[in-house]
mmCIF file of C-alpha atoms in Angstrom:
data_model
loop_
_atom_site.group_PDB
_atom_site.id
_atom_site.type_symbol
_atom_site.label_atom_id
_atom_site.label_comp_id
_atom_site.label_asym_id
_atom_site.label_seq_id
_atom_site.Cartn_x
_atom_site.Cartn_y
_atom_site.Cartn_z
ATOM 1 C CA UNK A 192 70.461 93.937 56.810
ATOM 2 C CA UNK A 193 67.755 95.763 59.028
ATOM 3 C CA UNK A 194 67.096 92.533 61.061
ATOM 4 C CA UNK A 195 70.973 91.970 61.766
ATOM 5 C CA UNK A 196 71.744 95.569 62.877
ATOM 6 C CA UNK A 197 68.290 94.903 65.256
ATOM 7 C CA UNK A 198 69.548 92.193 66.694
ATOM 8 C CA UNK A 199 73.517 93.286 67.456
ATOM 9 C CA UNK A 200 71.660 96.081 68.953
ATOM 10 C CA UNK A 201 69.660 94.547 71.239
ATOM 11 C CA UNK A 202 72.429 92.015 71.904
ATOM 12 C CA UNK A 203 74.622 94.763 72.521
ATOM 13 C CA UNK A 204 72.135 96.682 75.362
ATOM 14 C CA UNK A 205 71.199 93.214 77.004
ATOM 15 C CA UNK A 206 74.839 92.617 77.418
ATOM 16 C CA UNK A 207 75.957 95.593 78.949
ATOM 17 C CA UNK A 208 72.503 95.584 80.689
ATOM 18 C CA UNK A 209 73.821 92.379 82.441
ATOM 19 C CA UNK A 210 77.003 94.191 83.676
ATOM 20 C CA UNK A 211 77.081 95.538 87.152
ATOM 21 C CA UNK A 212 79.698 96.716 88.647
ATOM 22 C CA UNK A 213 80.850 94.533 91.522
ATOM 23 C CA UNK A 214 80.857 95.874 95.736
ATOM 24 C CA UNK A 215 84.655 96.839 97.167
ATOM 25 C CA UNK A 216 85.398 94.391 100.009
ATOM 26 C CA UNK A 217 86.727 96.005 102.834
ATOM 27 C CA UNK A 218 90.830 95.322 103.241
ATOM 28 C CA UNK A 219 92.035 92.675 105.095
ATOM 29 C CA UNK A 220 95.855 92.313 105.990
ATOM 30 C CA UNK A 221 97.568 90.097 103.736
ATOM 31 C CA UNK A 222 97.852 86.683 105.400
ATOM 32 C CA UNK A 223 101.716 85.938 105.181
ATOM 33 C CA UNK A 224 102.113 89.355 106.885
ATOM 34 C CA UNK A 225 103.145 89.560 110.860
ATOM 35 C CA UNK A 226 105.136 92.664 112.113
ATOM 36 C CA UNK A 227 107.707 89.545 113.755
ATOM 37 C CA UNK A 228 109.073 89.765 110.302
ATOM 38 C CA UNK A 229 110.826 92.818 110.618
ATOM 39 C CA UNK A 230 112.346 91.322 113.829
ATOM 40 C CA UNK A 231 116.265 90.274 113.243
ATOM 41 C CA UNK A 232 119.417 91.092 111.441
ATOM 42 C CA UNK A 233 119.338 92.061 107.975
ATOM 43 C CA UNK A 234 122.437 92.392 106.056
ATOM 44 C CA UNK A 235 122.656 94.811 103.162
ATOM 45 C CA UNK A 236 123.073 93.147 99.765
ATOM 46 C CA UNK A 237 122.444 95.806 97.410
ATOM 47 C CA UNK A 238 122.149 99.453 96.696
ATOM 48 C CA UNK A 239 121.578 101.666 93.983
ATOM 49 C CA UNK A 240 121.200 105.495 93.007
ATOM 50 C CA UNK A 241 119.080 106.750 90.734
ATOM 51 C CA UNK A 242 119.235 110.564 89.495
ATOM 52 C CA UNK A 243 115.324 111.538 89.193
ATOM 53 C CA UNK A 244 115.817 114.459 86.440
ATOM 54 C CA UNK A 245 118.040 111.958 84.337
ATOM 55 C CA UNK A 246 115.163 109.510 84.628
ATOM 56 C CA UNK A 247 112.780 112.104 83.714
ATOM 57 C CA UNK A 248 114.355 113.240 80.819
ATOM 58 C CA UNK A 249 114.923 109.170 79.725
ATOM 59 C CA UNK A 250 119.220 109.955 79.457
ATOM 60 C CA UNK A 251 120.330 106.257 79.390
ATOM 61 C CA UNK A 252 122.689 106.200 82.361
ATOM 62 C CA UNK A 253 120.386 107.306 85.458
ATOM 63 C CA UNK A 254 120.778 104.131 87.694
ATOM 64 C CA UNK A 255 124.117 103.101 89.588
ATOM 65 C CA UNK A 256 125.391 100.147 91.352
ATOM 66 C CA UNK A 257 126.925 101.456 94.537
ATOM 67 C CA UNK A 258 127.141 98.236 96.420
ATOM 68 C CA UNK A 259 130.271 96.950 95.396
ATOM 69 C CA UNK A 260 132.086 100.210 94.425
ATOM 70 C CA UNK A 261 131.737 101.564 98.600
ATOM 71 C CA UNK A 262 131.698 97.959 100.257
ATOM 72 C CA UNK A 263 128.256 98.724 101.148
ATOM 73 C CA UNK A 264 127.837 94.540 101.803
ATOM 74 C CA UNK A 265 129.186 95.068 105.567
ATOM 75 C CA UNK A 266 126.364 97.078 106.615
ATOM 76 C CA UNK A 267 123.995 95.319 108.794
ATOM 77 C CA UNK A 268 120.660 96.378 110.446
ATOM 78 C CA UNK A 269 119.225 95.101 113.212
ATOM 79 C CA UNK A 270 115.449 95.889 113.986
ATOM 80 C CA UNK A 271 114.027 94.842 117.481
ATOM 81 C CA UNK A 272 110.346 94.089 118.819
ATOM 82 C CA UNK A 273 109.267 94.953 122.180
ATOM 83 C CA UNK A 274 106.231 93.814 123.024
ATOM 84 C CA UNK A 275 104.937 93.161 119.565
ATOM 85 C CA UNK A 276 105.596 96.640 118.282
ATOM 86 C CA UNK A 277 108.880 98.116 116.582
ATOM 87 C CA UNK A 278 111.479 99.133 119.451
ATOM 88 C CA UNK A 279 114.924 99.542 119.057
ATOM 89 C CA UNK A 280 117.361 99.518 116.152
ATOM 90 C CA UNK A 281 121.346 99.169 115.518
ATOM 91 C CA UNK A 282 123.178 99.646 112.476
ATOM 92 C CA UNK A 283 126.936 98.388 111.899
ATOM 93 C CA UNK A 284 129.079 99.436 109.135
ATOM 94 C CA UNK A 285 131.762 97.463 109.281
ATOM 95 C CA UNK A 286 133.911 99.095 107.177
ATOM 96 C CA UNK A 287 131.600 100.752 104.437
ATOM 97 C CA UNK A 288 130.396 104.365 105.039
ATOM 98 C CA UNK A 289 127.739 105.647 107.151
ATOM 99 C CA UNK A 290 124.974 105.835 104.871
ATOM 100 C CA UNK A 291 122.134 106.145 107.228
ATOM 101 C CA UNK A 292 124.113 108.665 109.773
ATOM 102 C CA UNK A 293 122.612 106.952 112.992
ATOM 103 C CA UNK A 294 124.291 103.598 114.427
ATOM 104 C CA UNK A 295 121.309 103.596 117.326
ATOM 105 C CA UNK A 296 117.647 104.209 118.267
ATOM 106 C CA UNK A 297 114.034 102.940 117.588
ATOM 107 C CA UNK A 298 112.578 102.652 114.555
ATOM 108 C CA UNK A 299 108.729 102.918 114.201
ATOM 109 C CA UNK A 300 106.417 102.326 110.874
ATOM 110 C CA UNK A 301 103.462 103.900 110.000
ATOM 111 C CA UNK A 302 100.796 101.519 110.298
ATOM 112 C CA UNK A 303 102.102 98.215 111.558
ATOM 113 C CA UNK A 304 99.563 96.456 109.961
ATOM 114 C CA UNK A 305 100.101 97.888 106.836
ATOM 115 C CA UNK A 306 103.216 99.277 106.671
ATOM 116 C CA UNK A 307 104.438 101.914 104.200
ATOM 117 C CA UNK A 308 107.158 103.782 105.524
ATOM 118 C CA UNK A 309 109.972 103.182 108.336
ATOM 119 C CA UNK A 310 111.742 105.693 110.375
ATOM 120 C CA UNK A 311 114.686 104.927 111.628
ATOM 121 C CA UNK A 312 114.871 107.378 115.152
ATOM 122 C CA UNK A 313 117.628 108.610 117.451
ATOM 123 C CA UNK A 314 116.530 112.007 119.387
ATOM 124 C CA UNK A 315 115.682 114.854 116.796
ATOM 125 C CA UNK A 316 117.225 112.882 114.073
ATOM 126 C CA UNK A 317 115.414 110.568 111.984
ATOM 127 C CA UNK A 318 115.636 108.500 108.897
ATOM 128 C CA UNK A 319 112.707 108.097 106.435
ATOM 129 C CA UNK A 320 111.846 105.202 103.816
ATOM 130 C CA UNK A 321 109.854 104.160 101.762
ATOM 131 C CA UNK A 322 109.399 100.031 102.202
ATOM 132 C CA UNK A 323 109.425 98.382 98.378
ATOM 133 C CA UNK A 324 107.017 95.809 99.683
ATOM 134 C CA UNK A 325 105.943 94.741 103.100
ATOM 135 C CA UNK A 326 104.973 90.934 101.068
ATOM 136 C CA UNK A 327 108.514 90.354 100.335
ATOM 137 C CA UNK A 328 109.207 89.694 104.504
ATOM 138 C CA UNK A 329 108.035 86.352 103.900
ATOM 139 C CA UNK A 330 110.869 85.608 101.605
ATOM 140 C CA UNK A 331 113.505 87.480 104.233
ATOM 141 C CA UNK A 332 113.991 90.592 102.092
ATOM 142 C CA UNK A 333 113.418 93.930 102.902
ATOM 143 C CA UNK A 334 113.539 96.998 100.273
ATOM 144 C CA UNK A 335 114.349 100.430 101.291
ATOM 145 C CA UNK A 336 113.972 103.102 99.980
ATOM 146 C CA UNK A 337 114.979 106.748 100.246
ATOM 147 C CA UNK A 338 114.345 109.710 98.065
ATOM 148 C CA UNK A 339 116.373 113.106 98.647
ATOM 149 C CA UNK A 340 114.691 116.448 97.700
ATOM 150 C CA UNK A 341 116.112 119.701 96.635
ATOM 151 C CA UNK A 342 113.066 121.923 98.052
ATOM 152 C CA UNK A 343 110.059 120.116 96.455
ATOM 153 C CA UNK A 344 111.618 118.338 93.491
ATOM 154 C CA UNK A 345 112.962 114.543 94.303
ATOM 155 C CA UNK A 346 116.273 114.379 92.991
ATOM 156 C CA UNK A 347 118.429 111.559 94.223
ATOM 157 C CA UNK A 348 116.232 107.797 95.468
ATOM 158 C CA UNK A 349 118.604 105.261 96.746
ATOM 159 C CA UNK A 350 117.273 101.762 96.735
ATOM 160 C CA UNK A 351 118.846 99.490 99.750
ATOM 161 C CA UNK A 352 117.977 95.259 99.184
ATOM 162 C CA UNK A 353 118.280 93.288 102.481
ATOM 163 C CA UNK A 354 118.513 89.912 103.114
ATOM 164 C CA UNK A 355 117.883 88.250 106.345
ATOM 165 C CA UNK A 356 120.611 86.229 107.777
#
């Protein structure tokens, strides 16, 4: 019984003794990625609210549908390139509210080669979001998303889905 535990010991250390742990590569921008994907007209096709405290607290109605209870479906973005970097956006509403309160301006992103968050821009007034994920562009959709605080504590995130036409 000696020689057995021996051996799954030393098996054991020569194992782990082979184990190292393996270099970070530096990051390189995802291939399918190009900031010309952002580019175009992209028409809303869903949006939902989520209360954050409900969520918290695991209440099972914290997530609601808004798209087809406030028409939401005839809002369309526009994002424009100038030059190769974000310029100029328009929104139209058709007949659904105003959800994002501008209609005109730029819009910027945070890192354009890895982009996190988009501002939509018009003078003092902007519009943050959070982008669900940059890899999606490839498959013309674009996730938005936009979380509103009371002081420090997230209270309300609305998610907005666009397709590209």
């Amino acid at each position: 019984m000696k020689k057995i535990t021996t051996i799954l010991a030393i098996s054991t250390i020569l194992v782990f003794a082979a184990c190292k742990p393996e270099s970070i590569k530096n990051y390189q921008a995802y291939s399918g990625y190009s900031l010309d994907a952002f580019q175009g007209q992209w028409k809303l096709t869903k949006a939902t609210q989520t209360d954050e405290d409900s969520k918290s607290k695991l209440f099972p109605y914290k997530t609601l549908d808004l798209t087809t209870f406030l028409n939401l479906t005839d809002i369309a973005l526009n994002l424009n390139l100038a030059s190769a970097v974000p310029a100029t956006f328009t929104t139209a509403y058709g007949n659904a509210p105003k959800i994002f309160k501008l209609t005109t301006g730029n819009w910027k992103l945070d890192d354009n080669n890895k982009p996190g968050k988009l501002w939509l821009i018009n003078g003092t007034d902007t519009t943050k979001f959070t982008i669900g994920s940059y890899n999606q562009l490839v498959n013309k959709k674009l996730v938005l998303k936009q979380v509103k605080y009371l002081g420090t504590t997230a209270v309300i995130t609305y998610e907005y889905e666009f397709s590209k036409n």
